[in-house]
XYZ file of C-alpha atoms in Angstrom:
482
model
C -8.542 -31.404 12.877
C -9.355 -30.163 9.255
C -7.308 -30.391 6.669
C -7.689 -26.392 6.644
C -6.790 -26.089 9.995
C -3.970 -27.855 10.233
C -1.995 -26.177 6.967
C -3.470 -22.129 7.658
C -1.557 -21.771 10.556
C -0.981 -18.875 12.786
C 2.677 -16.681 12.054
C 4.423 -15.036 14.791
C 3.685 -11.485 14.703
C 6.324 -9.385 13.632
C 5.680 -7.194 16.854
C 6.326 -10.214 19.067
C 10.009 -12.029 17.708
C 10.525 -10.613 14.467
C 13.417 -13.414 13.987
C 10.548 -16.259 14.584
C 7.840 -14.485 12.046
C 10.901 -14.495 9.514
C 11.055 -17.934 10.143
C 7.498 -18.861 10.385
C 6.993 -17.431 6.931
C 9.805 -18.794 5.106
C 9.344 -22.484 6.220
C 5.527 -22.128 5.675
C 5.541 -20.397 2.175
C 7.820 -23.117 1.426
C 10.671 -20.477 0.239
C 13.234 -23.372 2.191
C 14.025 -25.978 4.149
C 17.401 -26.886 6.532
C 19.250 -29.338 4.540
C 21.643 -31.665 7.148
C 24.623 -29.295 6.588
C 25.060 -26.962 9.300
C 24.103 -23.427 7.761
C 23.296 -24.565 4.362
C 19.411 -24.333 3.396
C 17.832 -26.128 0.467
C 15.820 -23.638 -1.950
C 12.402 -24.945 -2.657
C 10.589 -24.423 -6.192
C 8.798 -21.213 -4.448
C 12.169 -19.447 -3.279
C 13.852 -20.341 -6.178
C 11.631 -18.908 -8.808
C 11.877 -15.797 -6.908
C 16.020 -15.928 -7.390
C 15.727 -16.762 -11.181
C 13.518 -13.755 -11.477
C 16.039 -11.811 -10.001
C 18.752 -13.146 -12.136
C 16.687 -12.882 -15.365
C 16.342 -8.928 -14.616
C 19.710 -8.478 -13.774
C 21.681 -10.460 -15.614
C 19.467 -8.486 -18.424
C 21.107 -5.194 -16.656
C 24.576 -6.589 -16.841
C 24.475 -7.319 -20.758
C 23.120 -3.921 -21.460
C 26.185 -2.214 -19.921
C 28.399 -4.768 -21.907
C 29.041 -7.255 -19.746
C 29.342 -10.984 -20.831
C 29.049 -14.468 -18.287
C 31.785 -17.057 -17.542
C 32.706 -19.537 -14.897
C 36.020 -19.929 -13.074
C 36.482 -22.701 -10.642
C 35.271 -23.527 -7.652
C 38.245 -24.754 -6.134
C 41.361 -22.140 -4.973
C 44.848 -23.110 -4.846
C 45.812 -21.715 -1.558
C 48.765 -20.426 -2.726
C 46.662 -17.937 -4.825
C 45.331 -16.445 -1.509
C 49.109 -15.507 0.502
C 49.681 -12.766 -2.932
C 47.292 -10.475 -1.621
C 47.929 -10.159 2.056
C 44.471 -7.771 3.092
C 42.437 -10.062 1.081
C 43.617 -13.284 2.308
C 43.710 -11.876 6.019
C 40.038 -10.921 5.849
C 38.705 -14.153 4.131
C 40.829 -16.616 6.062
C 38.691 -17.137 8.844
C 35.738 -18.236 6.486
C 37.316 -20.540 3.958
C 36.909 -24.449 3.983
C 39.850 -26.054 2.745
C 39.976 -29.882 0.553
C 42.890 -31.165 2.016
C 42.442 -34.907 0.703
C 41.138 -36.180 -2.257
C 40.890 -39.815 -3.910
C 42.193 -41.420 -1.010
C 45.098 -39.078 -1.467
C 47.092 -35.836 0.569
C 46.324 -32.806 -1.687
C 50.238 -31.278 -2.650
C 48.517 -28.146 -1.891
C 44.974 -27.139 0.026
C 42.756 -25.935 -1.921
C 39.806 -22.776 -0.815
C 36.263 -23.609 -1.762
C 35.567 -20.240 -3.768
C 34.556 -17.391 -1.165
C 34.990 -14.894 -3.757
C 36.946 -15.347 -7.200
C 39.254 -12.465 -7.064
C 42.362 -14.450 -6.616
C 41.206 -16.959 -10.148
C 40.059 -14.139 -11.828
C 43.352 -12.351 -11.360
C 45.413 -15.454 -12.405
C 43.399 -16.359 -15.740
C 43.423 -12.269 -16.885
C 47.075 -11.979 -16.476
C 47.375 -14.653 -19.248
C 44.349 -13.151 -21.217
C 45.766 -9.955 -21.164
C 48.540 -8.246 -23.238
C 47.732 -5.070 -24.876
C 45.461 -2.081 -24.095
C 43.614 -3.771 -27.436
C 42.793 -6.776 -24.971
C 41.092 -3.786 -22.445
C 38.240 -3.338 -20.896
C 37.506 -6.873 -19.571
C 33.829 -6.814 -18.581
C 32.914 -10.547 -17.205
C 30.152 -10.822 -14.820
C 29.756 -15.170 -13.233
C 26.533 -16.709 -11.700
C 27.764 -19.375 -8.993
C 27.436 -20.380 -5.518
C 30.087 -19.669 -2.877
C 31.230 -20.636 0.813
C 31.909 -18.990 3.315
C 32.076 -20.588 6.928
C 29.495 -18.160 8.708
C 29.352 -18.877 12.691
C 25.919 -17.367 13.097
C 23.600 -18.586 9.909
C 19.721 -17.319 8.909
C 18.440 -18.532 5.844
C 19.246 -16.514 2.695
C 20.341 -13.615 4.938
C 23.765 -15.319 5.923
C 24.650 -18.827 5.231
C 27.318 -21.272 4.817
C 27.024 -21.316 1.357
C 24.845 -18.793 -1.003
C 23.957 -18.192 -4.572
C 25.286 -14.934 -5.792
C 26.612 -13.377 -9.269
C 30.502 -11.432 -8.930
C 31.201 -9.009 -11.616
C 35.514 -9.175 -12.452
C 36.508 -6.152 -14.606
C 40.141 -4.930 -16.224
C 40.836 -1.502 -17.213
C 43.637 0.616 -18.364
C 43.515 3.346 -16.082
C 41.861 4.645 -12.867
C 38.927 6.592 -14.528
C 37.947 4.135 -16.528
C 37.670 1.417 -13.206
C 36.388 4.177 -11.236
C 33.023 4.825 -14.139
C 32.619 1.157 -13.970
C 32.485 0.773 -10.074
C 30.074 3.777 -10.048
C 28.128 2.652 -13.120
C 27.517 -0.926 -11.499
C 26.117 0.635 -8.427
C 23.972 2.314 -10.096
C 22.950 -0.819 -11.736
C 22.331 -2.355 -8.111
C 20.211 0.772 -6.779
C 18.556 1.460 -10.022
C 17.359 -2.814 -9.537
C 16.709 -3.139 -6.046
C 14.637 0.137 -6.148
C 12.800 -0.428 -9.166
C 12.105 -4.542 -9.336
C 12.268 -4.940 -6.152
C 10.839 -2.132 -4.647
C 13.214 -1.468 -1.787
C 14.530 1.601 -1.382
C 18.213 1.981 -0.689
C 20.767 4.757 1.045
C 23.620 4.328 -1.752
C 27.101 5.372 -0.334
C 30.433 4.277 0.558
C 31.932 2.249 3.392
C 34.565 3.230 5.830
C 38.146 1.983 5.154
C 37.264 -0.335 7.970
C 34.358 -1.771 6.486
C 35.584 -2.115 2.478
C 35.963 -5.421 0.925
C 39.333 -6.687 1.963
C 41.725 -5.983 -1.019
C 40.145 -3.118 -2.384
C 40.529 0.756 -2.576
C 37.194 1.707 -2.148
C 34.058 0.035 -1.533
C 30.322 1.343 -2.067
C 27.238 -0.180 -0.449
C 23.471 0.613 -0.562
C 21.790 -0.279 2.305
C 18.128 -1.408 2.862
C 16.325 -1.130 6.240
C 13.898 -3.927 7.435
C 11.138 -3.671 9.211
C 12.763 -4.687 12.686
C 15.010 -1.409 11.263
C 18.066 -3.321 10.956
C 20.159 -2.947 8.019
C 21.007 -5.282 4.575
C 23.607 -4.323 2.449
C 21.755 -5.886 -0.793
C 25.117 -4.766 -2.887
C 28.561 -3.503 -2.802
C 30.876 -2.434 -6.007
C 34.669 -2.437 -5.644
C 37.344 -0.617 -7.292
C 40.277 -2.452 -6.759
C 42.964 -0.046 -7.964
C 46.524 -1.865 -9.316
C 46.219 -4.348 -6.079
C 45.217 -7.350 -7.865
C 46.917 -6.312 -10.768
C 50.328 -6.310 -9.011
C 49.840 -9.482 -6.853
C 48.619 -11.800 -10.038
C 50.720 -9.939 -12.685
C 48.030 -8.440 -14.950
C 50.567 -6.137 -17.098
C 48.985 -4.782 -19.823
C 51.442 -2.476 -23.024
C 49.600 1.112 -23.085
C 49.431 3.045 -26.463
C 53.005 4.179 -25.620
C 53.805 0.714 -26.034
C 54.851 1.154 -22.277
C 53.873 -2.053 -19.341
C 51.366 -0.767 -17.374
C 49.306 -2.607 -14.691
C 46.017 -2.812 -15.362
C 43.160 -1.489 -12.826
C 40.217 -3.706 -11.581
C 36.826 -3.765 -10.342
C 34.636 -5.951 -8.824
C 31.120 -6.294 -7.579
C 28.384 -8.750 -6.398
C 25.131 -9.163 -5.018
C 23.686 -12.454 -3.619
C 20.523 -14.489 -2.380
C 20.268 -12.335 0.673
C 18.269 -9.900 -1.374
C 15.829 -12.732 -0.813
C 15.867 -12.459 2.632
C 15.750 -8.328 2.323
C 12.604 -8.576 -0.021
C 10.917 -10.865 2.650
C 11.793 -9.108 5.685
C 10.877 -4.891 3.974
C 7.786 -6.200 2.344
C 6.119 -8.813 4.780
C 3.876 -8.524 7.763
C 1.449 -10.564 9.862
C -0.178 -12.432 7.193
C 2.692 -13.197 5.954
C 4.865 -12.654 2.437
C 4.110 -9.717 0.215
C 5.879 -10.071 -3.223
C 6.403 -7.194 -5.610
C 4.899 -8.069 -8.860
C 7.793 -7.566 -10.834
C 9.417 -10.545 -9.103
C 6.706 -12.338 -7.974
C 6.864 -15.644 -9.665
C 2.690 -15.592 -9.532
C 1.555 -12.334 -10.429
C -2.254 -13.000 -10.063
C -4.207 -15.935 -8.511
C -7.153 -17.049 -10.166
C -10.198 -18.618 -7.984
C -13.767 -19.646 -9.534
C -16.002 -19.332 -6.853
C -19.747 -20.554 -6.664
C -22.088 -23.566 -6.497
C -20.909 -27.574 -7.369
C -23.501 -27.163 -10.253
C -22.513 -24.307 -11.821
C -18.694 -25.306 -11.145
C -17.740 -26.575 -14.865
C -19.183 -23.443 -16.347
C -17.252 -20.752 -13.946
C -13.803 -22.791 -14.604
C -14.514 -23.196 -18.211
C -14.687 -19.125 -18.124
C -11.592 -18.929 -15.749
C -9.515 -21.169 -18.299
C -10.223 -18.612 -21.138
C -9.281 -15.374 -18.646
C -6.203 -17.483 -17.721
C -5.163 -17.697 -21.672
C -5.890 -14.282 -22.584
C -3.464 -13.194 -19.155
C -0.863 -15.884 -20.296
C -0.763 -14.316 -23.968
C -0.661 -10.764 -22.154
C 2.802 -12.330 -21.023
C 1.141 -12.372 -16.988
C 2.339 -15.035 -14.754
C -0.814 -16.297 -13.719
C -2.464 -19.147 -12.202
C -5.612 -21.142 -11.287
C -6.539 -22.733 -7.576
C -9.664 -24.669 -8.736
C -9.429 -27.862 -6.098
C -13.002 -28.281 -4.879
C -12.040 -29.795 -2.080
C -10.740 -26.702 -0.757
C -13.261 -23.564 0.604
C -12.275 -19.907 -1.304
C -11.956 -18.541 2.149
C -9.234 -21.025 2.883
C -7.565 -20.097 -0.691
C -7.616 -16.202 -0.223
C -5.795 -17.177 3.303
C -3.099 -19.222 1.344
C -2.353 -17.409 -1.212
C -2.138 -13.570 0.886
C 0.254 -15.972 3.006
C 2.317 -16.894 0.136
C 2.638 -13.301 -1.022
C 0.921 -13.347 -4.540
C 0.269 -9.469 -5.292
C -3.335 -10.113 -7.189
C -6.115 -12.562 -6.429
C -8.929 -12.823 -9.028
C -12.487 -14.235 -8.197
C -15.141 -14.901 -10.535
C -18.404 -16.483 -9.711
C -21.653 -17.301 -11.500
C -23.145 -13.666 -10.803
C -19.824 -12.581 -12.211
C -19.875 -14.672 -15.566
C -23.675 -13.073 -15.734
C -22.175 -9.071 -15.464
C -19.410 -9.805 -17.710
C -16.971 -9.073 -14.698
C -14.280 -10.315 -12.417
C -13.062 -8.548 -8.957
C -10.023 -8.202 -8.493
C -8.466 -7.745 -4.994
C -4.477 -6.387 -3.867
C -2.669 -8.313 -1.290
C -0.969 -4.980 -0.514
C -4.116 -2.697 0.487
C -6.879 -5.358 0.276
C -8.867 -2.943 -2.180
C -11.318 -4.815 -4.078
C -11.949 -3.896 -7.842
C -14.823 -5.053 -10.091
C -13.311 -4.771 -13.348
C -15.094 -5.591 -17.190
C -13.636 -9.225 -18.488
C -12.916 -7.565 -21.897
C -10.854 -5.703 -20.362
C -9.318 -8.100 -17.973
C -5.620 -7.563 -19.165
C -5.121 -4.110 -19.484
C -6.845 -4.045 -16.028
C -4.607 -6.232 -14.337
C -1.605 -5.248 -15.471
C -2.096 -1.277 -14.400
C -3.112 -2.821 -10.783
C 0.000 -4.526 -10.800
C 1.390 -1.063 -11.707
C 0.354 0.082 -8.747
C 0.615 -2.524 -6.258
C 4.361 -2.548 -7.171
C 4.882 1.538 -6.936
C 2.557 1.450 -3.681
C 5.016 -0.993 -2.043
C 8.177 0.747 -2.932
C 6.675 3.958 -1.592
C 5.175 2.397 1.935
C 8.902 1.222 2.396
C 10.127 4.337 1.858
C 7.877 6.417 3.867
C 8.683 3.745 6.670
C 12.642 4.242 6.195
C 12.105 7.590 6.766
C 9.910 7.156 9.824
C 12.684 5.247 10.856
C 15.468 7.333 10.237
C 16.675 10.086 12.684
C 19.707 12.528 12.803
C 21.577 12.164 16.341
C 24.700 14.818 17.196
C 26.676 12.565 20.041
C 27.183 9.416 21.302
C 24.881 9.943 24.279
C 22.122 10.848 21.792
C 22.596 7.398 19.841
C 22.773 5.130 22.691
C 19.287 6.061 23.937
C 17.884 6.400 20.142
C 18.711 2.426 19.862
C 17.617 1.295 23.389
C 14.380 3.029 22.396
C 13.962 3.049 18.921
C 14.647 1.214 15.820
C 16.175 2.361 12.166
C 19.184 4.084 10.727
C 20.792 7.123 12.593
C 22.791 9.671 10.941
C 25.628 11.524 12.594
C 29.235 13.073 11.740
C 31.983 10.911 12.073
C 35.761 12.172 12.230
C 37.590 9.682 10.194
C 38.503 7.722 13.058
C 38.468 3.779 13.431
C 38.927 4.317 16.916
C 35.743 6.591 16.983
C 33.989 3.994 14.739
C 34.689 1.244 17.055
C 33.708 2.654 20.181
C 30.624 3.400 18.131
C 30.129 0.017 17.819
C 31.249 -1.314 21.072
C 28.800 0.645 23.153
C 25.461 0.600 21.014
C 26.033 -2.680 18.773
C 25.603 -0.048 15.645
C 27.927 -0.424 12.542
C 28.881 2.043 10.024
C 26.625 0.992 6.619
C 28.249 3.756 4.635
C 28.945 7.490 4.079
C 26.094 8.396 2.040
C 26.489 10.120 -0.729
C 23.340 12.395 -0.248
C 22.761 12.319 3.576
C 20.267 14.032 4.925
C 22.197 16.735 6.436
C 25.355 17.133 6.526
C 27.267 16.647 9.985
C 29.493 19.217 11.529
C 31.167 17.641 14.843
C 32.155 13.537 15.446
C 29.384 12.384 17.271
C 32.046 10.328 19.818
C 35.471 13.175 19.883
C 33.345 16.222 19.321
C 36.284 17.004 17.135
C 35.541 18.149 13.233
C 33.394 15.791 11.007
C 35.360 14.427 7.955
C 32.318 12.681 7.369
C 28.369 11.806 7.483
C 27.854 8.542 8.426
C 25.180 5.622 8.511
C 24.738 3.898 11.446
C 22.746 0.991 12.011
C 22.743 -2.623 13.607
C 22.795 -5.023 10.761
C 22.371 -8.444 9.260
């Protein structure tokens, strides 16, 4: 078998297992591979340069708002975890404990970090004093563990890359801007780098992040219309505050306990980026975080060969300089045809071919993974050119997975109604909820549907439960979910 045969393989089609073309294209973009630690994947060069591009952006985000990076420890005394009862209770099932170490009994167990609430709390009640010491905005880029029983790569795994935002304030308002100011930071991201669109909202008391007050989502839909949250933001109120001490003296010169936030988004936006914007050829990679923006490919004759790449190395400078992230396929062992396959697999946004008859016009064409539109473009021209296609490719994405969202998205009034939407359909439904848990759980018992979150600018808003019939408190979000 050729050597093109045997590495352009066929991918599941999403119509046929959508969980085995998610797969397929992962494993053969090279995104991953299973390390020998159940649930834990290894992130290739590919995948990886896709994370650091979204930690560049947002870690960019995070400094304009006045945040600043540290790192707190990986390992929790378990001790830290019994002073806040909700937050211990919902984390305990996932935690890995180090109960021996050096040969030796460990006094006392100690968490691998889950979340850093509990640190966070104990190192800000001895950093702060005075309302002078307020706000604390700290933002940390780590990994974390969490013992998941059902695992799929960068959607939900043992252990993850993430960043957790930890901030102190001295009062309510000022907690409450931040928690609403970082989820703006979140939608304002995913929608504009990585061209997802998001329902922003907040969840149900049964659904918050255990410990907090309040918690607010936004919520992606994939293209098997199940749900992602790709970020939540927490305002924690005075319950951290009172279980690790963090006593601040007010202007009044009066002890006070301070109010916290937190907030975090993770690796699975990897898996969210893959899963809106891929289809049967495989990945399809926003520009803004692809980490190759164009493909280059000289095409033509073994004897005009070292003139066409000499050409291709000047475009590539000039794109370089124009600060593109751009690169050049020119093996001669491989066919073009095989190349354009490979690299519409792989996801990159632009491909660029230029061939003798090119060189002669002064030209290059220039073709979108996205649409497949081919565009003959002037070579003096090249980098202006490119970079208003990119434009485009990454504001034609955002709005095909938008208009699909809202193909996707319907508006049911009971139970009933919702049961024979999801046996039939796929996507998000909207529908009044009471304020119930009990209502909430049924909802979830008979159609395998969770509350995402109470949106905060629904589509319509509900006037009856859709399980009691009794008055809506609320419109709700439902949706089966990763």
């Amino acid at each position: 078998m050729s050597k093109e045969k045997q590495f352009v393989t066929e991918i599941t089609p999403q119509g046929e297992d959508f969980s085995r073309w998610y797969i397929d294209v992962i494993k053969k973009a090279e995104l991953m591979d299973y390390s020998p630690v159940r649930g834990c994947i290894v992130f290739r060069p590919e995948g990886y340069e896709i994370w650091e591009n979204i930690q560049r952006d947002l870690d960019r985000r995070f400094k304009e708002t006045g945040h600043r990076n540290a790192y707190f420890p990986l390992f929790i005394p378990e001790s830290f975890f019994q002073k806040e009862k909700e937050h211990v209770e919902g984390f305990n099932p996932e935690l890995p404990w180090v109960t021996e170490a050096a040969g030796e009994v460990l006094e006392e167990r100690l968490a691998v970090r889950p979340t850093s609430e509990t640190m966070v709390g104990h190192m800000y009640a001895k950093w702060i004093q005075s309302y002078r010491d307020l706000p604390v905005l700290i933002n940390q880029w780590a990994n974390v563990v969490r013992w998941e029983k059902r695992t799929l790569p960068f959607l939900r795994t043992s252990e993850f890359l993430w960043q957790e935002g930890h901030t102190a304030h001295e009062n309510e308002a000022e907690a409450r801007q931040e928690t609403m100011q970082m989820l703006e930071v979140y939608r304002a991201f995913v929608e504009d780098f990585l061209a997802i669109p998001v329902v922003t909202g907040q969840k149900t008391p049964s659904e918050k992040f255990a410990g907090a007050v309040e918690t607010f989502s936004i919520e992606a839909m994939m293209k098997d219309g199940r749900a992602v949250q790709a970020g939540t933001s927490h305002y924690m109120g005075t319950n951290f505050a009172v279980a690790f001490d963090i006593k601040y003296l007010d202007r009044e010169n009066t002890l006070r306990y301070a109010h916290t936030t937190s907030w975090g988004a993770s690796t699975r936006l990897i898996g969210a980026l893959i899963m809106v914007h891929g289809d049967d050829r495989g990945l399809a990679l926003p520009p803004k975080v692809a980490p190759t923006q164009v493909m280059m490919i000289p095409i033509g004759p073994a004897k005009l060969r070292d003139q066409v790449i000499a050409r291709v190395d000047e475009l590539h400078a000039e794109l370089k300089a124009a600060g593109i992230r751009v690169r050049v396929d020119d093996r001669a062992d491989v066919s073009p045809g095989w190349k354009f396959n490979e690299y519409e697999m792989r996801g990159i946004p632009l491909r660029l071919e230029l061939g003798p008859r090119d060189m002669e016009n002064g030209q290059v064409v220039l073709v979108s993974r996205i649409s497949g539109e081919k565009r003959v473009v002037a070579q003096a021209e090249l980098a202006a050119e490119v970079t208003k296609m990119l434009e485009e490719i990454q504001q034609a994405m955002f709005d095909k997975a938008s208009a699909f969202r809202e193909e996707n998205s319907y508006s049911v009034d009971t139970l009933d109604q919702m049961k024979a939407f999801m046996e039939e359909k796929r996507g998000f439904t909207e529908a009044g909820w009471c304020g119930s848990e009990a209502c909430e759980q049924q909802v979830k018992q008979e159609t395998g549907a969770t509350s995402r979150n109470i949106p905060f600018k629904p589509a319509a808003h509900k006037t009856n439960c859709l399980v009691c019939g009794e008055s809506a408190k609320h419109t709700v979000i439902f949706a089966r979910a990763y």
